[in-house]
Structure formats: C-alpha cells, structure tokens
Amino acid sequence: MTNHLFSEIRSRMPDLQKPFLETQDGTVFTYADVLDWSARYANALVDLGVEPGDRVAVQVEKTPDALLLYLATVRAGGVFLPLNTAYTPAEIDYFVTDAEPSVFVCDPSRADALAETAKKVGASLQTLDAQAKGTLRDLAEKAAKSFEDVPRLDDDLAAILYTSGTTGRSKGAMLSHENLASNARTLVDYWRFTSEDVLLHALPIFHTHGLFVATNCLLMAGGSMLFLPKFDLDAVLSLLPRATAMMGVPTFYTRLLGSDAFTRELVAHMRLFISGSAPLSAETHKEFSARTGHAILERYGMTETNMNTSNPYDGDRRPGTVGYPLPGVSVRIADPETGREVPQGDVGIIEVKGPNVFRGYWRMPEKTAEEFRADFYFITGDMGRIDNEGYISIVGRSKDLIISGGFNVYPAEVEALLDEIDGVAESAVIGVPHPDFGEGVVAVVAPKSGAKLDKDSIVSELADKLAKFKQPKKVHVLDALPRNTMGKIQKNVLRDEFKGDFA
Ligand code: AMP
C-alpha cells in the first residue's frame, strides 16, 4: 500500500484558513501556508538534487521554517535528519560523514566551520537562521508553491534520528513513514486530539518528542500550536490561557510549580498536560494535582520506538507509572539474559513490538540484530515491571542498574524515597566502583530553593525504609543535577564525578 505520511496529514487537514502555528511574535502560519511553503521547500530540495531516499541533514534553530523543511523533505521522498543544535562542528562531522546527506542545512554562523564536512560527503551546504533567513529560504521563495508528492511505501524511511548515545557511538534510528503515521494516529485517538486543540509547543524539534509526538499529532488532528523557540517560564505562563494542551518534559512541570503565578485559575480551562522523555517523579505529579486539579498524563517512548505506553485519558493516571501499552503495541517484561518473560510483577527488561518500532540502526546491521529478539521484539534497555492492574513502571535504564554485593538495586525505587524527603527537589542514585561490593550505592540530591539538606539526616530517613544493601553509602548535595536538553539526568556525568567515592 502506498502510505505517505504527508498524504495522510493532507487528507486530514481542516479548513485551510485555519491557523496551524503561531509564533511568539504573533506570526501565523495557516494550513494553506503549510501546503504552500512545504511545497516551495520541497521544490528547492529537488532542485538541489534530493532524490527519493536521500538524507536531508539539518542543524538549525527552532523556527516554523525548520518544521516546513521536515514536511518538505517527506514530500520529496527524502529522509529528514535533524541534529541537536548543541552539537559542535566536530560532532556534526561524525553524523554527516555517517549519514552522507545530499543536502545539509546549518545556521549561517556555522557554514564556514562545516564547509569541509559537507564537501567531503558531496552534500550541498545550505543555510537557515533563527529568523528563517538563509540560502535555503532564498531558494524556497523563488520556487513554485505546488509540488507533486513523491509516492512512498509504508516501510520507506521518513527520518533518521540519532540517539543521544551516552555510551559508545551514537546510532541513527531509521523511522519509516508507517512508524510515524501509525503512532500519530494512535496518539490522536488515545489522547483525544481534535481540530479544537491548541498545543503549547516549547520542546526542541530535533528530538522525537517535539518533532513527532507533538507536531505529527497536531497535524493529524488538524489542530493548532503556539510555537515557542524554547521553554521560557514567563512566555509559557502568558500563553497557557490560550492553550488547551501542553506536552513537556518533567522539568517543564517542576519549573511551572516553582512559580507563584502558576495557579489553578490560570489552567482551569486546560484539557491535558502530558509528560515524557524522562521520569516524572510521583512527588511532582501529586504536587501538580494538588495545585491545579489536573493529573499529568505520563507516557513512555523512545527515539527508536515512538510512543509505547500511556496512562489512560479517562481513568486513573497513576503517579510513578507510564500506564498501559498503546493500542497495537505489544509490551513484555523479559529476563535480560534469557529473553524469557518474567513472572507477572517481577522486574525485567522492557521489550516492545508494533508498527511504531523502527527499521533498525543506519548502517549498523549487527547492532540492530543485537537489539531485537528472534520474534522481532525490540529490547528497549529500560527495566520495568507490570503491576496486577496492567500499569507499567520504569525502574531505570538497564545500564543504570546497580549491582551491590550481588544484589540488584533499582535506582528509581531509592530516588522515589529521596524525593519524598522534605527539601529535596530532585535526586539521582548511581553505582560507582566499590572494593568490597563491586558497586556502591551513591545518592546525589539537589535542594528545593531556600532549603538546606543535611546528608546524615538523609541517610537516617532511608534507614527503616530500605534494605541495607539498597541504602546509599554516600550522599552528595549539588545545587542542581546535570541534565541534557530533553531533561534527562546525565547519570554518566555523575558516575564519572563520583567514581572515586570508595577508592
Ligand atoms: P529518547 O530516545 O531520547 O527519547 O530517550 C528514550 C528514553 O527516555 C527511554 O528509553 C527511557 O529511558 C526514557 N523515558 C522516556 N519516557 C520516560 C518516562 N515517562 N519515564 C521514564 N523514562 C522515560
């Protein structure tokens, strides 16, 4: 079947005069603009030599034009490859060399530094800045505003997203048209998005969350977005009254809760708050409910799989859980070694299968084969359990699992207790080398603003709540925990910093 992501989006479009997106300065892009400008950019790409299956690599600031370029690439049959704006030219060199795009778009300020890289792989180097000015925009302005979409099949690639790769080489996850379309369809239904919705969009668009979960959902629903270049507390507070829904990483919600201006009245009209990309602490979930009357809906996904599970729209949205498998997605909990399913309620590795799961890692067939079971379940690398009502909880990445004296310690269990302690804003539990135990449990905590934390009392608070082997042998207090742009705590940074704790 020919199933083209953009043709599905187009078939679901509302009245073309309806706004799709509004920027902070009030510029509006209607659905008619989406059609015209994605066609112009698609024509520009084809003129630059993009053929079906070619990669279009993009490292640009978050602008409406960057989104239009995504749609244009898909319309031209190309493979969109967004890159984190924080990457240095040296890092970009790795991605571009690996992906061999035929077009590479960067900020004009970086064009000189990246010229050699583009030349090496024969990519046409184009520019687009934070005001959407640059050589690519110039070409699009001159191009025709109609374009005949290149037909694509379900399994043809629409995008490659490189994983953040905290260990080893970053891998390019290949996502097909049907991977993206099926997940967007499912999410629109599950989360009840309609053309009435206005999503507050403050996420980056080089990552699956802001690019696919948020944008594809709203496009498929025919809704609108209030499009911020990044999360800015004041801007978010001032726009919330005009939104019906927001998608965020947990830090968005903790930052909102840190403001007195974030009140029940401000968000009384809101339909939905969704969280994902990193664990939302049960404490934050409860504090949010108490402040606003809204239960945040937490979901779980990853670059390779799109979204896998979600708390229910109707029904209990349980703090500390990521809900049920989404319709069409199979989730099982397996023994990491044998791959056999563990007894109900036990912790194991989360494995998933469904139309959402990616086509493999770009040019890494062995790595791809290692991460799939023989029956095509993808081994996520997240450890979790399913309770007797079917709710799934994540207890940490398998590589973050701590083995102390031969016993498994799941960081999430200890972190949940740390987060309950008065004055603790956030916590991370890591394992570092220990001469007797192999690994020793170390807790790193950050205080709420104005709070003072005492390491000894933190240790004693946990004493009756946890088995001895799970208790932190050492506590560190930092002003804030290191996080990446998606709000994930960088445990590798902490492990490195505290690796000498028991030396
Ligand atoms: P990424 O590929 O950057 O989206 O990262 C995916 C990883 O983020 C997953 O494998 C999980 O470890 C983590 N993650 C995503 N959503 C959640 C969630 N709701 N709770 C806990 N971890 C999450």
PDB file of N, CA, C and O in Angstrom, residues 92-138:
ATOM      1  N   ILE A  92      29.168  17.201  14.620  1.00  0.00           N
ATOM      2  CA  ILE A  92      28.377  17.193  13.385  1.00  0.00           C
ATOM      3  C   ILE A  92      29.125  16.437  12.284  1.00  0.00           C
ATOM      4  O   ILE A  92      28.522  15.725  11.485  1.00  0.00           O
ATOM      5  N   ASP A  93      30.428  16.581  12.301  1.00  0.00           N
ATOM      6  CA  ASP A  93      31.228  15.889  11.282  1.00  0.00           C
ATOM      7  C   ASP A  93      30.964  14.376  11.332  1.00  0.00           C
ATOM      8  O   ASP A  93      30.838  13.724  10.300  1.00  0.00           O
ATOM      9  N   TYR A  94      30.845  13.823  12.535  1.00  0.00           N
ATOM     10  CA  TYR A  94      30.570  12.387  12.667  1.00  0.00           C
ATOM     11  C   TYR A  94      29.214  12.033  12.029  1.00  0.00           C
ATOM     12  O   TYR A  94      29.111  11.087  11.239  1.00  0.00           O
ATOM     13  N   PHE A  95      28.182  12.812  12.371  1.00  0.00           N
ATOM     14  CA  PHE A  95      26.842  12.483  11.878  1.00  0.00           C
ATOM     15  C   PHE A  95      26.753  12.622  10.362  1.00  0.00           C
ATOM     16  O   PHE A  95      26.180  11.774   9.684  1.00  0.00           O
ATOM     17  N   VAL A  96      27.319  13.704   9.861  1.00  0.00           N
ATOM     18  CA  VAL A  96      27.214  13.950   8.420  1.00  0.00           C
ATOM     19  C   VAL A  96      28.034  12.922   7.637  1.00  0.00           C
ATOM     20  O   VAL A  96      27.598  12.411   6.608  1.00  0.00           O
ATOM     21  N   THR A  97      29.191  12.576   8.168  1.00  0.00           N
ATOM     22  CA  THR A  97      30.006  11.564   7.494  1.00  0.00           C
ATOM     23  C   THR A  97      29.280  10.220   7.495  1.00  0.00           C
ATOM     24  O   THR A  97      29.303   9.469   6.525  1.00  0.00           O
ATOM     25  N   ASP A  98      28.617   9.919   8.601  1.00  0.00           N
ATOM     26  CA  ASP A  98      27.910   8.643   8.728  1.00  0.00           C
ATOM     27  C   ASP A  98      26.667   8.604   7.836  1.00  0.00           C
ATOM     28  O   ASP A  98      26.376   7.594   7.204  1.00  0.00           O
ATOM     29  N   ALA A  99      25.940   9.710   7.788  1.00  0.00           N
ATOM     30  CA  ALA A  99      24.637   9.697   7.108  1.00  0.00           C
ATOM     31  C   ALA A  99      24.740  10.038   5.621  1.00  0.00           C
ATOM     32  O   ALA A  99      23.831   9.726   4.848  1.00  0.00           O
ATOM     33  N   GLU A 100      25.820  10.697   5.211  1.00  0.00           N
ATOM     34  CA  GLU A 100      26.005  11.095   3.818  1.00  0.00           C
ATOM     35  C   GLU A 100      24.750  11.733   3.207  1.00  0.00           C
ATOM     36  O   GLU A 100      24.178  11.186   2.250  1.00  0.00           O
ATOM     37  N   PRO A 101      24.341  12.852   3.756  1.00  0.00           N
ATOM     38  CA  PRO A 101      23.158  13.519   3.189  1.00  0.00           C
ATOM     39  C   PRO A 101      23.482  14.150   1.842  1.00  0.00           C
ATOM     40  O   PRO A 101      24.650  14.423   1.560  1.00  0.00           O
ATOM     41  N   SER A 102      22.445  14.387   1.037  1.00  0.00           N
ATOM     42  CA  SER A 102      22.737  15.106  -0.210  1.00  0.00           C
ATOM     43  C   SER A 102      22.571  16.605  -0.001  1.00  0.00           C
ATOM     44  O   SER A 102      23.120  17.398  -0.751  1.00  0.00           O
ATOM     45  N   VAL A 103      21.810  16.993   1.049  1.00  0.00           N
ATOM     46  CA  VAL A 103      21.741  18.405   1.423  1.00  0.00           C
ATOM     47  C   VAL A 103      21.993  18.500   2.915  1.00  0.00           C
ATOM     48  O   VAL A 103      21.498  17.672   3.693  1.00  0.00           O
ATOM     49  N   PHE A 104      22.759  19.511   3.324  1.00  0.00           N
ATOM     50  CA  PHE A 104      22.997  19.745   4.744  1.00  0.00           C
ATOM     51  C   PHE A 104      22.706  21.212   5.022  1.00  0.00           C
ATOM     52  O   PHE A 104      23.286  22.097   4.410  1.00  0.00           O
ATOM     53  N   VAL A 105      21.756  21.445   5.946  1.00  0.00           N
ATOM     54  CA  VAL A 105      21.340  22.817   6.244  1.00  0.00           C
ATOM     55  C   VAL A 105      21.831  23.185   7.637  1.00  0.00           C
ATOM     56  O   VAL A 105      21.560  22.464   8.609  1.00  0.00           O
ATOM     57  N   CYS A 106      22.532  24.311   7.742  1.00  0.00           N
ATOM     58  CA  CYS A 106      23.019  24.728   9.057  1.00  0.00           C
ATOM     59  C   CYS A 106      22.790  26.223   9.251  1.00  0.00           C
ATOM     60  O   CYS A 106      22.370  26.925   8.325  1.00  0.00           O
ATOM     61  N   ASP A 107      23.071  26.697  10.452  1.00  0.00           N
ATOM     62  CA  ASP A 107      22.977  28.125  10.725  1.00  0.00           C
ATOM     63  C   ASP A 107      24.102  28.827   9.944  1.00  0.00           C
ATOM     64  O   ASP A 107      25.214  28.299   9.876  1.00  0.00           O
ATOM     65  N   PRO A 108      23.817  30.036   9.394  1.00  0.00           N
ATOM     66  CA  PRO A 108      24.864  30.717   8.617  1.00  0.00           C
ATOM     67  C   PRO A 108      26.153  30.913   9.418  1.00  0.00           C
ATOM     68  O   PRO A 108      27.247  30.852   8.851  1.00  0.00           O
ATOM     69  N   SER A 109      26.023  31.085  10.744  1.00  0.00           N
ATOM     70  CA  SER A 109      27.219  31.325  11.569  1.00  0.00           C
ATOM     71  C   SER A 109      28.156  30.110  11.575  1.00  0.00           C
ATOM     72  O   SER A 109      29.301  30.212  11.972  1.00  0.00           O
ATOM     73  N   ARG A 110      27.650  28.971  11.162  1.00  0.00           N
ATOM     74  CA  ARG A 110      28.463  27.755  11.203  1.00  0.00           C
ATOM     75  C   ARG A 110      28.913  27.292   9.818  1.00  0.00           C
ATOM     76  O   ARG A 110      29.609  26.282   9.701  1.00  0.00           O
ATOM     77  N   ALA A 111      28.455  27.990   8.797  1.00  0.00           N
ATOM     78  CA  ALA A 111      28.679  27.496   7.432  1.00  0.00           C
ATOM     79  C   ALA A 111      30.165  27.310   7.139  1.00  0.00           C
ATOM     80  O   ALA A 111      30.561  26.304   6.544  1.00  0.00           O
ATOM     81  N   ASP A 112      30.983  28.262   7.611  1.00  0.00           N
ATOM     82  CA  ASP A 112      32.423  28.131   7.312  1.00  0.00           C
ATOM     83  C   ASP A 112      33.007  26.902   7.990  1.00  0.00           C
ATOM     84  O   ASP A 112      33.730  26.122   7.373  1.00  0.00           O
ATOM     85  N   ALA A 113      32.653  26.738   9.273  1.00  0.00           N
ATOM     86  CA  ALA A 113      33.223  25.626  10.041  1.00  0.00           C
ATOM     87  C   ALA A 113      32.790  24.270   9.484  1.00  0.00           C
ATOM     88  O   ALA A 113      33.485  23.271   9.676  1.00  0.00           O
ATOM     89  N   LEU A 114      31.630  24.249   8.811  1.00  0.00           N
ATOM     90  CA  LEU A 114      31.099  22.962   8.349  1.00  0.00           C
ATOM     91  C   LEU A 114      31.287  22.719   6.848  1.00  0.00           C
ATOM     92  O   LEU A 114      30.907  21.662   6.337  1.00  0.00           O
ATOM     93  N   ALA A 115      31.883  23.692   6.174  1.00  0.00           N
ATOM     94  CA  ALA A 115      32.012  23.586   4.706  1.00  0.00           C
ATOM     95  C   ALA A 115      32.794  22.333   4.308  1.00  0.00           C
ATOM     96  O   ALA A 115      32.407  21.604   3.391  1.00  0.00           O
ATOM     97  N   GLU A 116      33.877  22.070   5.018  1.00  0.00           N
ATOM     98  CA  GLU A 116      34.736  20.937   4.683  1.00  0.00           C
ATOM     99  C   GLU A 116      33.977  19.612   4.835  1.00  0.00           C
ATOM    100  O   GLU A 116      34.052  18.711   3.991  1.00  0.00           O
ATOM    101  N   THR A 117      33.223  19.533   5.957  1.00  0.00           N
ATOM    102  CA  THR A 117      32.423  18.335   6.225  1.00  0.00           C
ATOM    103  C   THR A 117      31.435  18.078   5.087  1.00  0.00           C
ATOM    104  O   THR A 117      31.317  16.948   4.591  1.00  0.00           O
ATOM    105  N   ALA A 118      30.736  19.131   4.680  1.00  0.00           N
ATOM    106  CA  ALA A 118      29.730  18.974   3.617  1.00  0.00           C
ATOM    107  C   ALA A 118      30.409  18.539   2.311  1.00  0.00           C
ATOM    108  O   ALA A 118      29.928  17.640   1.620  1.00  0.00           O
ATOM    109  N   LYS A 119      31.543  19.156   2.054  1.00  0.00           N
ATOM    110  CA  LYS A 119      32.262  18.864   0.800  1.00  0.00           C
ATOM    111  C   LYS A 119      32.702  17.399   0.744  1.00  0.00           C
ATOM    112  O   LYS A 119      32.568  16.717  -0.271  1.00  0.00           O
ATOM    113  N   LYS A 120      33.188  16.937   1.896  1.00  0.00           N
ATOM    114  CA  LYS A 120      33.702  15.563   1.986  1.00  0.00           C
ATOM    115  C   LYS A 120      32.679  14.529   1.514  1.00  0.00           C
ATOM    116  O   LYS A 120      33.024  13.535   0.892  1.00  0.00           O
ATOM    117  N   VAL A 121      31.386  14.766   1.871  1.00  0.00           N
ATOM    118  CA  VAL A 121      30.363  13.774   1.505  1.00  0.00           C
ATOM    119  C   VAL A 121      29.568  14.197   0.265  1.00  0.00           C
ATOM    120  O   VAL A 121      28.583  13.560  -0.098  1.00  0.00           O
ATOM    121  N   GLY A 122      29.984  15.302  -0.322  1.00  0.00           N
ATOM    122  CA  GLY A 122      29.297  15.770  -1.534  1.00  0.00           C
ATOM    123  C   GLY A 122      27.918  16.356  -1.262  1.00  0.00           C
ATOM    124  O   GLY A 122      27.048  16.331  -2.140  1.00  0.00           O
ATOM    125  N   ALA A 123      27.707  16.882  -0.039  1.00  0.00           N
ATOM    126  CA  ALA A 123      26.398  17.471   0.289  1.00  0.00           C
ATOM    127  C   ALA A 123      26.368  18.935  -0.134  1.00  0.00           C
ATOM    128  O   ALA A 123      27.365  19.644  -0.001  1.00  0.00           O
ATOM    129  N   SER A 124      25.207  19.366  -0.607  1.00  0.00           N
ATOM    130  CA  SER A 124      25.045  20.796  -0.876  1.00  0.00           C
ATOM    131  C   SER A 124      24.826  21.485   0.469  1.00  0.00           C
ATOM    132  O   SER A 124      23.924  21.134   1.223  1.00  0.00           O
ATOM    133  N   LEU A 125      25.665  22.464   0.802  1.00  0.00           N
ATOM    134  CA  LEU A 125      25.562  23.151   2.099  1.00  0.00           C
ATOM    135  C   LEU A 125      24.643  24.359   1.949  1.00  0.00           C
ATOM    136  O   LEU A 125      24.883  25.233   1.113  1.00  0.00           O
ATOM    137  N   GLN A 126      23.581  24.380   2.754  1.00  0.00           N
ATOM    138  CA  GLN A 126      22.612  25.477   2.708  1.00  0.00           C
ATOM    139  C   GLN A 126      22.450  26.057   4.110  1.00  0.00           C
ATOM    140  O   GLN A 126      22.782  25.388   5.096  1.00  0.00           O
ATOM    141  N   THR A 127      21.913  27.286   4.178  1.00  0.00           N
ATOM    142  CA  THR A 127      21.776  27.914   5.500  1.00  0.00           C
ATOM    143  C   THR A 127      20.336  28.352   5.777  1.00  0.00           C
ATOM    144  O   THR A 127      19.552  28.610   4.853  1.00  0.00           O
ATOM    145  N   LEU A 128      20.042  28.411   7.076  1.00  0.00           N
ATOM    146  CA  LEU A 128      18.737  28.893   7.568  1.00  0.00           C
ATOM    147  C   LEU A 128      18.987  29.364   8.998  1.00  0.00           C
ATOM    148  O   LEU A 128      19.523  28.601   9.808  1.00  0.00           O
ATOM    149  N   ASP A 129      18.627  30.615   9.310  1.00  0.00           N
ATOM    150  CA  ASP A 129      18.929  31.104  10.663  1.00  0.00           C
ATOM    151  C   ASP A 129      17.677  31.167  11.543  1.00  0.00           C
ATOM    152  O   ASP A 129      16.601  30.713  11.153  1.00  0.00           O
ATOM    153  N   ALA A 130      17.839  31.750  12.719  1.00  0.00           N
ATOM    154  CA  ALA A 130      16.748  31.768  13.693  1.00  0.00           C
ATOM    155  C   ALA A 130      15.597  32.656  13.244  1.00  0.00           C
ATOM    156  O   ALA A 130      14.491  32.581  13.782  1.00  0.00           O
ATOM    157  N   GLN A 131      15.856  33.530  12.264  1.00  0.00           N
ATOM    158  CA  GLN A 131      14.771  34.349  11.681  1.00  0.00           C
ATOM    159  C   GLN A 131      14.314  33.730  10.359  1.00  0.00           C
ATOM    160  O   GLN A 131      13.612  34.379   9.571  1.00  0.00           O
ATOM    161  N   ALA A 132      14.713  32.508  10.118  1.00  0.00           N
ATOM    162  CA  ALA A 132      14.373  31.801   8.880  1.00  0.00           C
ATOM    163  C   ALA A 132      14.891  32.529   7.645  1.00  0.00           C
ATOM    164  O   ALA A 132      14.233  32.570   6.609  1.00  0.00           O
ATOM    165  N   LYS A 133      16.072  33.108   7.774  1.00  0.00           N
ATOM    166  CA  LYS A 133      16.735  33.687   6.595  1.00  0.00           C
ATOM    167  C   LYS A 133      17.934  32.817   6.254  1.00  0.00           C
ATOM    168  O   LYS A 133      18.549  32.218   7.147  1.00  0.00           O
ATOM    169  N   GLY A 134      18.266  32.780   4.969  1.00  0.00           N
ATOM    170  CA  GLY A 134      19.428  31.979   4.573  1.00  0.00           C
ATOM    171  C   GLY A 134      19.271  31.520   3.142  1.00  0.00           C
ATOM    172  O   GLY A 134      18.253  31.806   2.486  1.00  0.00           O
ATOM    173  N   THR A 135      20.271  30.804   2.662  1.00  0.00           N
ATOM    174  CA  THR A 135      20.269  30.436   1.238  1.00  0.00           C
ATOM    175  C   THR A 135      19.100  29.509   0.892  1.00  0.00           C
ATOM    176  O   THR A 135      18.539  29.586  -0.197  1.00  0.00           O
ATOM    177  N   LEU A 136      18.722  28.645   1.830  1.00  0.00           N
ATOM    178  CA  LEU A 136      17.639  27.712   1.514  1.00  0.00           C
ATOM    179  C   LEU A 136      16.303  28.447   1.411  1.00  0.00           C
ATOM    180  O   LEU A 136      15.476  28.170   0.541  1.00  0.00           O
ATOM    181  N   ARG A 137      16.117  29.398   2.311  1.00  0.00           N
ATOM    182  CA  ARG A 137      14.897  30.214   2.274  1.00  0.00           C
ATOM    183  C   ARG A 137      14.833  31.003   0.949  1.00  0.00           C
ATOM    184  O   ARG A 137      13.775  31.110   0.331  1.00  0.00           O
ATOM    185  N   ASP A 138      15.990  31.523   0.531  1.00  0.00           N
ATOM    186  CA  ASP A 138      16.013  32.263  -0.741  1.00  0.00           C
ATOM    187  C   ASP A 138      15.557  31.367  -1.891  1.00  0.00           C
ATOM    188  O   ASP A 138      14.770  31.791  -2.752  1.00  0.00           O
TER     189      ASP A 138
END
